[in-house]
């Protein structure tokens, strides 16, 4: 990949999730193959991309993209395609990895008033079309998808005080369920829309009380993405000095890979705390997390369901808490509906609890900003 803009040669341009210079790949011969195979003309090292995912064809002066029966499909400007013509500025996604296509053709001579405005703006017509298209896609998702975030309180059980919040995304007035939500919306949530959703979550969290933390969950499919750690690091200043950011990784996605090792190191360097969520295994599994121990271990609701009726479940919970303490992790019980359940969790050793027993959860935009605890960078999105 190159970083300088080529003229006269078609190219695919990838914008890293965390920002920075776009990476450009020249399409110098056809058919131009795209996939996870090392032999592909464009090798994309993502588990969601098929080994032989797609191909770009040239017929005369026309460029076409064709899906090769991939598992996670090919999308053009948000719509799934089998084969389609490519135009300057088109957004093409192979699974969830996005590129903009440019033919490399020189822009037409500027003779109209509109073109003179473009020249004064310093942007090419293709760049303008691309920006309009991306803004329209995000606007449709925001307006019709109704992104909003609920901040579910987390209580410190021993002291009975508020400790933090879990950011839970809502869409169409319904909470996003496990395995659904952003990754399933029709316009294809990609890394940019996930990033946008997190910005909105952090922006709303600027109005939460000082001295609390915010847990932002990741989707397992995001792990392995280029620039993920850097994009999460950029959220830290927005929370302000009085709050702390926790990034929650699904426990089932924790691995011993070099990527995950570097991912954890990069987050800790930026003072981003790590939580593992959805923990539904037994205490022996915790010993396997020793290499990358979390600060918080958020339990799946099933582990605390029916504690008052099942002595063996209470014993299992106590064993999990002891094992978590050995690796320096605190335990957060989730899905707690009643105060007596919270008390049983406290007696079992759980330090934190989340659930409807805490009362109503605040939603973004309905909180008064806490005095004396402002964001260092102010609001992330204006308008």
PDB file of C-alpha atoms in Angstrom, residues 50-354:
ATOM      1  CA  UNK A  50     -12.920 -14.785   2.580  1.00  0.00           C
ATOM      2  CA  UNK A  51      -9.734 -16.226   1.096  1.00  0.00           C
ATOM      3  CA  UNK A  52     -11.028 -15.468  -2.401  1.00  0.00           C
ATOM      4  CA  UNK A  53     -13.488 -12.685  -1.669  1.00  0.00           C
ATOM      5  CA  UNK A  54     -13.902 -10.474  -4.738  1.00  0.00           C
ATOM      6  CA  UNK A  55     -12.336  -9.316  -7.986  1.00  0.00           C
ATOM      7  CA  UNK A  56     -12.185  -5.977  -9.811  1.00  0.00           C
ATOM      8  CA  UNK A  57     -12.562  -6.219 -13.593  1.00  0.00           C
ATOM      9  CA  UNK A  58     -11.887  -3.686 -16.336  1.00  0.00           C
ATOM     10  CA  UNK A  59     -13.885  -3.714 -19.542  1.00  0.00           C
ATOM     11  CA  UNK A  60     -12.882  -0.824 -21.764  1.00  0.00           C
ATOM     12  CA  UNK A  61     -13.098   2.271 -19.583  1.00  0.00           C
ATOM     13  CA  UNK A  62     -15.560   0.664 -17.157  1.00  0.00           C
ATOM     14  CA  UNK A  63     -14.536  -0.888 -13.833  1.00  0.00           C
ATOM     15  CA  UNK A  64     -16.685  -3.508 -12.146  1.00  0.00           C
ATOM     16  CA  UNK A  65     -16.458  -5.292  -8.782  1.00  0.00           C
ATOM     17  CA  UNK A  66     -17.649  -8.891  -8.531  1.00  0.00           C
ATOM     18  CA  UNK A  67     -18.204 -10.956  -5.401  1.00  0.00           C
ATOM     19  CA  UNK A  68     -16.728 -14.465  -5.570  1.00  0.00           C
ATOM     20  CA  UNK A  69     -19.266 -16.197  -3.348  1.00  0.00           C
ATOM     21  CA  UNK A  70     -17.744 -14.826  -0.156  1.00  0.00           C
ATOM     22  CA  UNK A  71     -19.127 -15.722   3.260  1.00  0.00           C
ATOM     23  CA  UNK A  72     -19.669 -12.172   4.511  1.00  0.00           C
ATOM     24  CA  UNK A  73     -20.478 -10.653   1.117  1.00  0.00           C
ATOM     25  CA  UNK A  74     -19.439  -7.521  -0.765  1.00  0.00           C
ATOM     26  CA  UNK A  75     -21.255  -4.192  -0.402  1.00  0.00           C
ATOM     27  CA  UNK A  76     -21.318  -1.101  -2.605  1.00  0.00           C
ATOM     28  CA  UNK A  77     -22.442   2.125  -0.933  1.00  0.00           C
ATOM     29  CA  UNK A  78     -24.139   0.092   1.785  1.00  0.00           C
ATOM     30  CA  UNK A  79     -25.973  -2.386  -0.483  1.00  0.00           C
ATOM     31  CA  UNK A  80     -25.025  -6.018  -0.974  1.00  0.00           C
ATOM     32  CA  UNK A  81     -24.004  -6.759  -4.557  1.00  0.00           C
ATOM     33  CA  UNK A  82     -23.001  -9.723  -6.714  1.00  0.00           C
ATOM     34  CA  UNK A  83     -21.515  -7.521  -9.424  1.00  0.00           C
ATOM     35  CA  UNK A  84     -21.691  -3.774  -9.979  1.00  0.00           C
ATOM     36  CA  UNK A  85     -20.075  -0.899 -11.849  1.00  0.00           C
ATOM     37  CA  UNK A  86     -17.613   1.206  -9.839  1.00  0.00           C
ATOM     38  CA  UNK A  87     -17.709   5.008  -9.988  1.00  0.00           C
ATOM     39  CA  UNK A  88     -15.344   7.578  -8.531  1.00  0.00           C
ATOM     40  CA  UNK A  89     -15.828   7.903  -4.780  1.00  0.00           C
ATOM     41  CA  UNK A  90     -17.877   4.707  -4.390  1.00  0.00           C
ATOM     42  CA  UNK A  91     -17.630   3.039  -0.984  1.00  0.00           C
ATOM     43  CA  UNK A  92     -17.017  -0.693  -1.389  1.00  0.00           C
ATOM     44  CA  UNK A  93     -16.842  -3.033   1.613  1.00  0.00           C
ATOM     45  CA  UNK A  94     -15.397  -6.540   1.565  1.00  0.00           C
ATOM     46  CA  UNK A  95     -17.133  -8.014   4.638  1.00  0.00           C
ATOM     47  CA  UNK A  96     -16.598  -5.077   7.056  1.00  0.00           C
ATOM     48  CA  UNK A  97     -13.367  -3.696   5.560  1.00  0.00           C
ATOM     49  CA  UNK A  98     -14.099  -0.517   3.611  1.00  0.00           C
ATOM     50  CA  UNK A  99     -12.389   1.119   0.661  1.00  0.00           C
ATOM     51  CA  UNK A 100     -13.168   4.062  -1.593  1.00  0.00           C
ATOM     52  CA  UNK A 101     -12.671   3.515  -5.309  1.00  0.00           C
ATOM     53  CA  UNK A 102     -11.071   6.116  -7.581  1.00  0.00           C
ATOM     54  CA  UNK A 103     -10.532   5.643 -11.304  1.00  0.00           C
ATOM     55  CA  UNK A 104      -7.513   7.936 -11.411  1.00  0.00           C
ATOM     56  CA  UNK A 105      -9.015   9.937 -14.254  1.00  0.00           C
ATOM     57  CA  UNK A 106      -8.141  13.650 -14.184  1.00  0.00           C
ATOM     58  CA  UNK A 107     -10.997  15.933 -13.160  1.00  0.00           C
ATOM     59  CA  UNK A 108     -12.861  17.745 -15.953  1.00  0.00           C
ATOM     60  CA  UNK A 109     -11.883  21.310 -16.750  1.00  0.00           C
ATOM     61  CA  UNK A 110     -13.567  23.782 -14.453  1.00  0.00           C
ATOM     62  CA  UNK A 111     -15.786  26.122 -16.421  1.00  0.00           C
ATOM     63  CA  UNK A 112     -18.950  26.531 -14.378  1.00  0.00           C
ATOM     64  CA  UNK A 113     -19.642  28.517 -11.259  1.00  0.00           C
ATOM     65  CA  UNK A 114     -20.094  25.301  -9.299  1.00  0.00           C
ATOM     66  CA  UNK A 115     -16.701  24.045 -10.433  1.00  0.00           C
ATOM     67  CA  UNK A 116     -15.093  27.341  -9.490  1.00  0.00           C
ATOM     68  CA  UNK A 117     -16.498  26.900  -6.007  1.00  0.00           C
ATOM     69  CA  UNK A 118     -14.956  23.414  -5.948  1.00  0.00           C
ATOM     70  CA  UNK A 119     -11.604  24.855  -6.974  1.00  0.00           C
ATOM     71  CA  UNK A 120     -11.698  27.509  -4.294  1.00  0.00           C
ATOM     72  CA  UNK A 121     -12.631  24.780  -1.801  1.00  0.00           C
ATOM     73  CA  UNK A 122      -9.548  22.842  -2.889  1.00  0.00           C
ATOM     74  CA  UNK A 123     -11.452  19.580  -3.338  1.00  0.00           C
ATOM     75  CA  UNK A 124     -12.032  17.459  -6.422  1.00  0.00           C
ATOM     76  CA  UNK A 125     -15.608  16.612  -7.506  1.00  0.00           C
ATOM     77  CA  UNK A 126     -15.026  12.942  -6.628  1.00  0.00           C
ATOM     78  CA  UNK A 127     -13.970  13.952  -3.111  1.00  0.00           C
ATOM     79  CA  UNK A 128     -17.131  16.011  -2.724  1.00  0.00           C
ATOM     80  CA  UNK A 129     -19.328  13.150  -3.930  1.00  0.00           C
ATOM     81  CA  UNK A 130     -17.606  10.748  -1.558  1.00  0.00           C
ATOM     82  CA  UNK A 131     -18.125  13.088   1.412  1.00  0.00           C
ATOM     83  CA  UNK A 132     -21.783  13.632   0.561  1.00  0.00           C
ATOM     84  CA  UNK A 133     -22.338   9.890   0.206  1.00  0.00           C
ATOM     85  CA  UNK A 134     -20.688   9.071   3.533  1.00  0.00           C
ATOM     86  CA  UNK A 135     -22.537  11.840   5.371  1.00  0.00           C
ATOM     87  CA  UNK A 136     -25.830  10.632   3.867  1.00  0.00           C
ATOM     88  CA  UNK A 137     -25.172   7.056   5.000  1.00  0.00           C
ATOM     89  CA  UNK A 138     -24.400   8.167   8.536  1.00  0.00           C
ATOM     90  CA  UNK A 139     -27.376  10.529   8.600  1.00  0.00           C
ATOM     91  CA  UNK A 140     -29.745   7.730   7.536  1.00  0.00           C
ATOM     92  CA  UNK A 141     -28.372   5.486  10.234  1.00  0.00           C
ATOM     93  CA  UNK A 142     -28.684   8.163  12.898  1.00  0.00           C
ATOM     94  CA  UNK A 143     -32.140   9.413  11.906  1.00  0.00           C
ATOM     95  CA  UNK A 144     -33.827   6.156  10.944  1.00  0.00           C
ATOM     96  CA  UNK A 145     -31.806   3.903  13.213  1.00  0.00           C
ATOM     97  CA  UNK A 146     -32.175   6.272  16.174  1.00  0.00           C
ATOM     98  CA  UNK A 147     -28.841   5.659  17.891  1.00  0.00           C
ATOM     99  CA  UNK A 148     -29.103   6.376  21.609  1.00  0.00           C
ATOM    100  CA  UNK A 149     -27.287   5.142  24.664  1.00  0.00           C
ATOM    101  CA  UNK A 150     -28.566   4.092  28.044  1.00  0.00           C
ATOM    102  CA  UNK A 151     -26.106   4.267  30.919  1.00  0.00           C
ATOM    103  CA  UNK A 152     -26.859   1.388  33.249  1.00  0.00           C
ATOM    104  CA  UNK A 153     -25.579   2.115  36.783  1.00  0.00           C
ATOM    105  CA  UNK A 154     -22.995  -0.091  38.453  1.00  0.00           C
ATOM    106  CA  UNK A 155     -23.115  -0.093  42.253  1.00  0.00           C
ATOM    107  CA  UNK A 156     -20.289  -0.775  44.681  1.00  0.00           C
ATOM    108  CA  UNK A 157     -21.924  -3.339  46.939  1.00  0.00           C
ATOM    109  CA  UNK A 158     -19.948  -2.892  50.156  1.00  0.00           C
ATOM    110  CA  UNK A 159     -20.373   0.898  50.270  1.00  0.00           C
ATOM    111  CA  UNK A 160     -23.768   1.014  48.546  1.00  0.00           C
ATOM    112  CA  UNK A 161     -22.641   3.829  46.297  1.00  0.00           C
ATOM    113  CA  UNK A 162     -22.546   4.485  42.564  1.00  0.00           C
ATOM    114  CA  UNK A 163     -19.285   3.302  40.995  1.00  0.00           C
ATOM    115  CA  UNK A 164     -19.859   3.651  37.248  1.00  0.00           C
ATOM    116  CA  UNK A 165     -21.979   2.901  34.215  1.00  0.00           C
ATOM    117  CA  UNK A 166     -22.232   0.471  31.322  1.00  0.00           C
ATOM    118  CA  UNK A 167     -23.015   2.125  27.970  1.00  0.00           C
ATOM    119  CA  UNK A 168     -25.798   0.139  26.288  1.00  0.00           C
ATOM    120  CA  UNK A 169     -26.773   1.102  22.765  1.00  0.00           C
ATOM    121  CA  UNK A 170     -30.444   1.463  21.878  1.00  0.00           C
ATOM    122  CA  UNK A 171     -31.970   1.453  18.423  1.00  0.00           C
ATOM    123  CA  UNK A 172     -35.630   1.950  17.461  1.00  0.00           C
ATOM    124  CA  UNK A 173     -36.492   2.335  21.160  1.00  0.00           C
ATOM    125  CA  UNK A 174     -35.336  -1.233  21.896  1.00  0.00           C
ATOM    126  CA  UNK A 175     -32.102  -2.261  23.632  1.00  0.00           C
ATOM    127  CA  UNK A 176     -29.623  -3.995  21.378  1.00  0.00           C
ATOM    128  CA  UNK A 177     -29.545  -7.695  22.237  1.00  0.00           C
ATOM    129  CA  UNK A 178     -26.491  -9.936  22.163  1.00  0.00           C
ATOM    130  CA  UNK A 179     -25.655 -10.810  18.571  1.00  0.00           C
ATOM    131  CA  UNK A 180     -27.882  -8.065  17.119  1.00  0.00           C
ATOM    132  CA  UNK A 181     -27.764  -4.334  16.667  1.00  0.00           C
ATOM    133  CA  UNK A 182     -25.115  -2.339  14.868  1.00  0.00           C
ATOM    134  CA  UNK A 183     -23.614  -5.297  13.044  1.00  0.00           C
ATOM    135  CA  UNK A 184     -27.017  -6.221  11.590  1.00  0.00           C
ATOM    136  CA  UNK A 185     -28.385  -2.912  10.334  1.00  0.00           C
ATOM    137  CA  UNK A 186     -29.153  -2.802   6.617  1.00  0.00           C
ATOM    138  CA  UNK A 187     -26.677  -0.100   5.740  1.00  0.00           C
ATOM    139  CA  UNK A 188     -23.889  -2.306   7.172  1.00  0.00           C
ATOM    140  CA  UNK A 189     -22.318  -0.998  10.282  1.00  0.00           C
ATOM    141  CA  UNK A 190     -18.661  -0.674   9.556  1.00  0.00           C
ATOM    142  CA  UNK A 191     -15.751   0.519  11.635  1.00  0.00           C
ATOM    143  CA  UNK A 192     -16.686   4.151  10.991  1.00  0.00           C
ATOM    144  CA  UNK A 193     -20.214   3.749  12.296  1.00  0.00           C
ATOM    145  CA  UNK A 194     -19.002   1.797  15.328  1.00  0.00           C
ATOM    146  CA  UNK A 195     -16.602   4.651  15.968  1.00  0.00           C
ATOM    147  CA  UNK A 196     -19.439   7.154  15.588  1.00  0.00           C
ATOM    148  CA  UNK A 197     -21.591   5.201  18.033  1.00  0.00           C
ATOM    149  CA  UNK A 198     -18.781   5.254  20.605  1.00  0.00           C
ATOM    150  CA  UNK A 199     -18.286   8.974  20.158  1.00  0.00           C
ATOM    151  CA  UNK A 200     -21.979   9.459  20.925  1.00  0.00           C
ATOM    152  CA  UNK A 201     -21.682   7.222  23.980  1.00  0.00           C
ATOM    153  CA  UNK A 202     -18.709   9.158  25.323  1.00  0.00           C
ATOM    154  CA  UNK A 203     -20.305  12.498  24.527  1.00  0.00           C
ATOM    155  CA  UNK A 204     -23.320  11.527  26.626  1.00  0.00           C
ATOM    156  CA  UNK A 205     -21.049  10.276  29.396  1.00  0.00           C
ATOM    157  CA  UNK A 206     -19.578  13.758  29.794  1.00  0.00           C
ATOM    158  CA  UNK A 207     -22.768  14.522  31.725  1.00  0.00           C
ATOM    159  CA  UNK A 208     -22.427  11.595  34.141  1.00  0.00           C
ATOM    160  CA  UNK A 209     -21.225  12.200  37.720  1.00  0.00           C
ATOM    161  CA  UNK A 210     -17.549  12.700  38.477  1.00  0.00           C
ATOM    162  CA  UNK A 211     -15.614   9.913  40.118  1.00  0.00           C
ATOM    163  CA  UNK A 212     -17.302   7.206  38.053  1.00  0.00           C
ATOM    164  CA  UNK A 213     -16.176   4.914  35.252  1.00  0.00           C
ATOM    165  CA  UNK A 214     -17.749   4.131  31.895  1.00  0.00           C
ATOM    166  CA  UNK A 215     -17.708   0.609  30.430  1.00  0.00           C
ATOM    167  CA  UNK A 216     -17.834   0.577  26.623  1.00  0.00           C
ATOM    168  CA  UNK A 217     -18.386  -2.938  25.230  1.00  0.00           C
ATOM    169  CA  UNK A 218     -16.677  -4.179  22.072  1.00  0.00           C
ATOM    170  CA  UNK A 219     -18.052  -6.708  19.629  1.00  0.00           C
ATOM    171  CA  UNK A 220     -15.936  -9.840  19.193  1.00  0.00           C
ATOM    172  CA  UNK A 221     -15.802  -9.263  15.432  1.00  0.00           C
ATOM    173  CA  UNK A 222     -13.846  -6.033  15.960  1.00  0.00           C
ATOM    174  CA  UNK A 223     -10.819  -7.731  17.456  1.00  0.00           C
ATOM    175  CA  UNK A 224      -8.147  -8.018  14.818  1.00  0.00           C
ATOM    176  CA  UNK A 225      -9.103  -4.742  13.146  1.00  0.00           C
ATOM    177  CA  UNK A 226      -6.323  -2.359  12.294  1.00  0.00           C
ATOM    178  CA  UNK A 227      -6.221   0.805  14.404  1.00  0.00           C
ATOM    179  CA  UNK A 228      -8.770  -0.382  16.988  1.00  0.00           C
ATOM    180  CA  UNK A 229      -6.590   0.349  20.032  1.00  0.00           C
ATOM    181  CA  UNK A 230      -5.692   3.784  18.702  1.00  0.00           C
ATOM    182  CA  UNK A 231      -9.337   4.699  18.086  1.00  0.00           C
ATOM    183  CA  UNK A 232     -10.213   3.687  21.663  1.00  0.00           C
ATOM    184  CA  UNK A 233      -7.303   5.683  23.076  1.00  0.00           C
ATOM    185  CA  UNK A 234      -8.756   8.806  21.484  1.00  0.00           C
ATOM    186  CA  UNK A 235     -11.884   8.497  23.640  1.00  0.00           C
ATOM    187  CA  UNK A 236      -9.984   8.957  26.920  1.00  0.00           C
ATOM    188  CA  UNK A 237      -9.591  12.774  26.894  1.00  0.00           C
ATOM    189  CA  UNK A 238     -13.291  13.250  26.136  1.00  0.00           C
ATOM    190  CA  UNK A 239     -14.374  11.661  29.409  1.00  0.00           C
ATOM    191  CA  UNK A 240     -12.528  14.240  31.482  1.00  0.00           C
ATOM    192  CA  UNK A 241     -10.143  13.845  34.396  1.00  0.00           C
ATOM    193  CA  UNK A 242     -12.894  12.776  36.792  1.00  0.00           C
ATOM    194  CA  UNK A 243     -13.949   9.638  34.928  1.00  0.00           C
ATOM    195  CA  UNK A 244     -12.259   6.473  33.725  1.00  0.00           C
ATOM    196  CA  UNK A 245     -12.805   4.472  30.555  1.00  0.00           C
ATOM    197  CA  UNK A 246     -13.166   0.689  30.608  1.00  0.00           C
ATOM    198  CA  UNK A 247     -13.123  -1.194  27.313  1.00  0.00           C
ATOM    199  CA  UNK A 248     -15.019  -4.460  27.675  1.00  0.00           C
ATOM    200  CA  UNK A 249     -13.847  -7.417  25.588  1.00  0.00           C
ATOM    201  CA  UNK A 250     -16.109 -10.473  25.350  1.00  0.00           C
ATOM    202  CA  UNK A 251     -14.418 -13.130  27.491  1.00  0.00           C
ATOM    203  CA  UNK A 252     -14.851 -15.687  24.717  1.00  0.00           C
ATOM    204  CA  UNK A 253     -12.775 -13.470  22.404  1.00  0.00           C
ATOM    205  CA  UNK A 254      -9.754 -13.312  24.729  1.00  0.00           C
ATOM    206  CA  UNK A 255      -6.762 -15.041  23.149  1.00  0.00           C
ATOM    207  CA  UNK A 256      -3.004 -15.505  23.448  1.00  0.00           C
ATOM    208  CA  UNK A 257      -2.349 -14.028  20.015  1.00  0.00           C
ATOM    209  CA  UNK A 258       0.302 -11.403  19.432  1.00  0.00           C
ATOM    210  CA  UNK A 259      -2.435  -9.021  18.255  1.00  0.00           C
ATOM    211  CA  UNK A 260      -4.343  -9.313  21.529  1.00  0.00           C
ATOM    212  CA  UNK A 261      -1.137  -8.933  23.550  1.00  0.00           C
ATOM    213  CA  UNK A 262      -0.279  -5.699  21.728  1.00  0.00           C
ATOM    214  CA  UNK A 263      -3.918  -4.520  21.899  1.00  0.00           C
ATOM    215  CA  UNK A 264      -3.951  -4.827  25.711  1.00  0.00           C
ATOM    216  CA  UNK A 265      -0.554  -3.159  26.050  1.00  0.00           C
ATOM    217  CA  UNK A 266      -1.629  -0.198  23.924  1.00  0.00           C
ATOM    218  CA  UNK A 267      -4.775   0.337  25.978  1.00  0.00           C
ATOM    219  CA  UNK A 268      -2.919   0.189  29.291  1.00  0.00           C
ATOM    220  CA  UNK A 269      -0.318   2.661  28.016  1.00  0.00           C
ATOM    221  CA  UNK A 270      -3.170   5.145  27.496  1.00  0.00           C
ATOM    222  CA  UNK A 271      -4.706   4.380  30.928  1.00  0.00           C
ATOM    223  CA  UNK A 272      -7.654   2.606  29.340  1.00  0.00           C
ATOM    224  CA  UNK A 273      -8.810  -0.098  31.747  1.00  0.00           C
ATOM    225  CA  UNK A 274      -9.773  -3.548  30.474  1.00  0.00           C
ATOM    226  CA  UNK A 275     -12.860  -5.530  31.431  1.00  0.00           C
ATOM    227  CA  UNK A 276     -13.918  -8.964  30.238  1.00  0.00           C
ATOM    228  CA  UNK A 277     -17.654  -9.310  29.737  1.00  0.00           C
ATOM    229  CA  UNK A 278     -20.174 -12.107  29.441  1.00  0.00           C
ATOM    230  CA  UNK A 279     -18.138 -14.455  31.635  1.00  0.00           C
ATOM    231  CA  UNK A 280     -20.109 -17.699  31.897  1.00  0.00           C
ATOM    232  CA  UNK A 281     -17.383 -20.240  32.577  1.00  0.00           C
ATOM    233  CA  UNK A 282     -16.184 -21.703  35.854  1.00  0.00           C
ATOM    234  CA  UNK A 283     -13.307 -20.653  38.081  1.00  0.00           C
ATOM    235  CA  UNK A 284     -10.678 -22.774  36.216  1.00  0.00           C
ATOM    236  CA  UNK A 285     -11.088 -20.540  33.161  1.00  0.00           C
ATOM    237  CA  UNK A 286      -9.932 -17.506  35.152  1.00  0.00           C
ATOM    238  CA  UNK A 287      -6.481 -19.017  35.564  1.00  0.00           C
ATOM    239  CA  UNK A 288      -6.174 -18.963  31.764  1.00  0.00           C
ATOM    240  CA  UNK A 289      -6.698 -15.194  31.800  1.00  0.00           C
ATOM    241  CA  UNK A 290      -3.581 -14.589  33.896  1.00  0.00           C
ATOM    242  CA  UNK A 291      -1.439 -13.409  30.983  1.00  0.00           C
ATOM    243  CA  UNK A 292      -3.823 -10.510  30.280  1.00  0.00           C
ATOM    244  CA  UNK A 293      -5.780 -10.095  33.526  1.00  0.00           C
ATOM    245  CA  UNK A 294      -8.713  -7.672  33.408  1.00  0.00           C
ATOM    246  CA  UNK A 295      -9.424  -5.107  36.085  1.00  0.00           C
ATOM    247  CA  UNK A 296     -13.095  -6.070  35.927  1.00  0.00           C
ATOM    248  CA  UNK A 297     -14.770  -9.394  35.215  1.00  0.00           C
ATOM    249  CA  UNK A 298     -18.422  -8.853  34.298  1.00  0.00           C
ATOM    250  CA  UNK A 299     -20.423 -12.034  34.804  1.00  0.00           C
ATOM    251  CA  UNK A 300     -23.150 -13.302  32.520  1.00  0.00           C
ATOM    252  CA  UNK A 301     -26.571 -12.992  34.224  1.00  0.00           C
ATOM    253  CA  UNK A 302     -26.967 -16.780  34.171  1.00  0.00           C
ATOM    254  CA  UNK A 303     -24.243 -17.161  36.814  1.00  0.00           C
ATOM    255  CA  UNK A 304     -26.217 -15.208  39.413  1.00  0.00           C
ATOM    256  CA  UNK A 305     -29.724 -16.309  38.484  1.00  0.00           C
ATOM    257  CA  UNK A 306     -31.552 -18.089  41.307  1.00  0.00           C
ATOM    258  CA  UNK A 307     -28.803 -17.611  43.912  1.00  0.00           C
ATOM    259  CA  UNK A 308     -31.311 -17.747  46.750  1.00  0.00           C
ATOM    260  CA  UNK A 309     -32.531 -21.182  45.616  1.00  0.00           C
ATOM    261  CA  UNK A 310     -29.299 -22.862  44.588  1.00  0.00           C
ATOM    262  CA  UNK A 311     -26.565 -23.357  47.171  1.00  0.00           C
ATOM    263  CA  UNK A 312     -24.228 -24.888  44.567  1.00  0.00           C
ATOM    264  CA  UNK A 313     -24.550 -21.778  42.429  1.00  0.00           C
ATOM    265  CA  UNK A 314     -23.522 -19.624  45.385  1.00  0.00           C
ATOM    266  CA  UNK A 315     -20.514 -21.892  45.958  1.00  0.00           C
ATOM    267  CA  UNK A 316     -19.564 -21.609  42.291  1.00  0.00           C
ATOM    268  CA  UNK A 317     -19.829 -17.830  42.479  1.00  0.00           C
ATOM    269  CA  UNK A 318     -17.594 -17.732  45.555  1.00  0.00           C
ATOM    270  CA  UNK A 319     -14.987 -19.818  43.735  1.00  0.00           C
ATOM    271  CA  UNK A 320     -15.082 -17.432  40.760  1.00  0.00           C
ATOM    272  CA  UNK A 321     -14.569 -14.438  43.058  1.00  0.00           C
ATOM    273  CA  UNK A 322     -11.585 -16.108  44.763  1.00  0.00           C
ATOM    274  CA  UNK A 323      -9.970 -16.978  41.434  1.00  0.00           C
ATOM    275  CA  UNK A 324     -10.565 -13.458  40.119  1.00  0.00           C
ATOM    276  CA  UNK A 325      -8.878 -11.984  43.206  1.00  0.00           C
ATOM    277  CA  UNK A 326      -5.799 -14.099  42.469  1.00  0.00           C
ATOM    278  CA  UNK A 327      -5.308 -12.326  39.144  1.00  0.00           C
ATOM    279  CA  UNK A 328      -6.230  -8.906  40.558  1.00  0.00           C
ATOM    280  CA  UNK A 329      -9.692  -8.625  39.013  1.00  0.00           C
ATOM    281  CA  UNK A 330     -12.860  -7.336  40.651  1.00  0.00           C
ATOM    282  CA  UNK A 331     -16.130  -9.113  39.903  1.00  0.00           C
ATOM    283  CA  UNK A 332     -19.218  -7.339  38.543  1.00  0.00           C
ATOM    284  CA  UNK A 333     -22.478  -9.285  38.830  1.00  0.00           C
ATOM    285  CA  UNK A 334     -24.948  -8.340  36.078  1.00  0.00           C
ATOM    286  CA  UNK A 335     -28.672  -8.780  35.602  1.00  0.00           C
ATOM    287  CA  UNK A 336     -29.425  -8.304  39.306  1.00  0.00           C
ATOM    288  CA  UNK A 337     -33.119  -7.517  39.680  1.00  0.00           C
ATOM    289  CA  UNK A 338     -33.666  -7.294  43.459  1.00  0.00           C
ATOM    290  CA  UNK A 339     -31.772  -5.975  46.454  1.00  0.00           C
ATOM    291  CA  UNK A 340     -31.782  -9.390  48.140  1.00  0.00           C
ATOM    292  CA  UNK A 341     -29.984 -10.827  45.100  1.00  0.00           C
ATOM    293  CA  UNK A 342     -27.461  -8.003  45.312  1.00  0.00           C
ATOM    294  CA  UNK A 343     -26.909  -8.834  48.981  1.00  0.00           C
ATOM    295  CA  UNK A 344     -26.241 -12.483  48.144  1.00  0.00           C
ATOM    296  CA  UNK A 345     -23.701 -11.369  45.538  1.00  0.00           C
ATOM    297  CA  UNK A 346     -22.015  -9.173  48.143  1.00  0.00           C
ATOM    298  CA  UNK A 347     -21.827 -12.076  50.591  1.00  0.00           C
ATOM    299  CA  UNK A 348     -20.297 -14.236  47.856  1.00  0.00           C
ATOM    300  CA  UNK A 349     -17.565 -11.613  47.455  1.00  0.00           C
ATOM    301  CA  UNK A 350     -18.707  -9.690  44.379  1.00  0.00           C
ATOM    302  CA  UNK A 351     -17.554  -6.096  44.625  1.00  0.00           C
ATOM    303  CA  UNK A 352     -19.919  -4.607  42.030  1.00  0.00           C
ATOM    304  CA  UNK A 353     -23.408  -5.222  40.652  1.00  0.00           C
ATOM    305  CA  UNK A 354     -25.526  -3.974  37.768  1.00  0.00           C
TER     306      UNK A 354
END
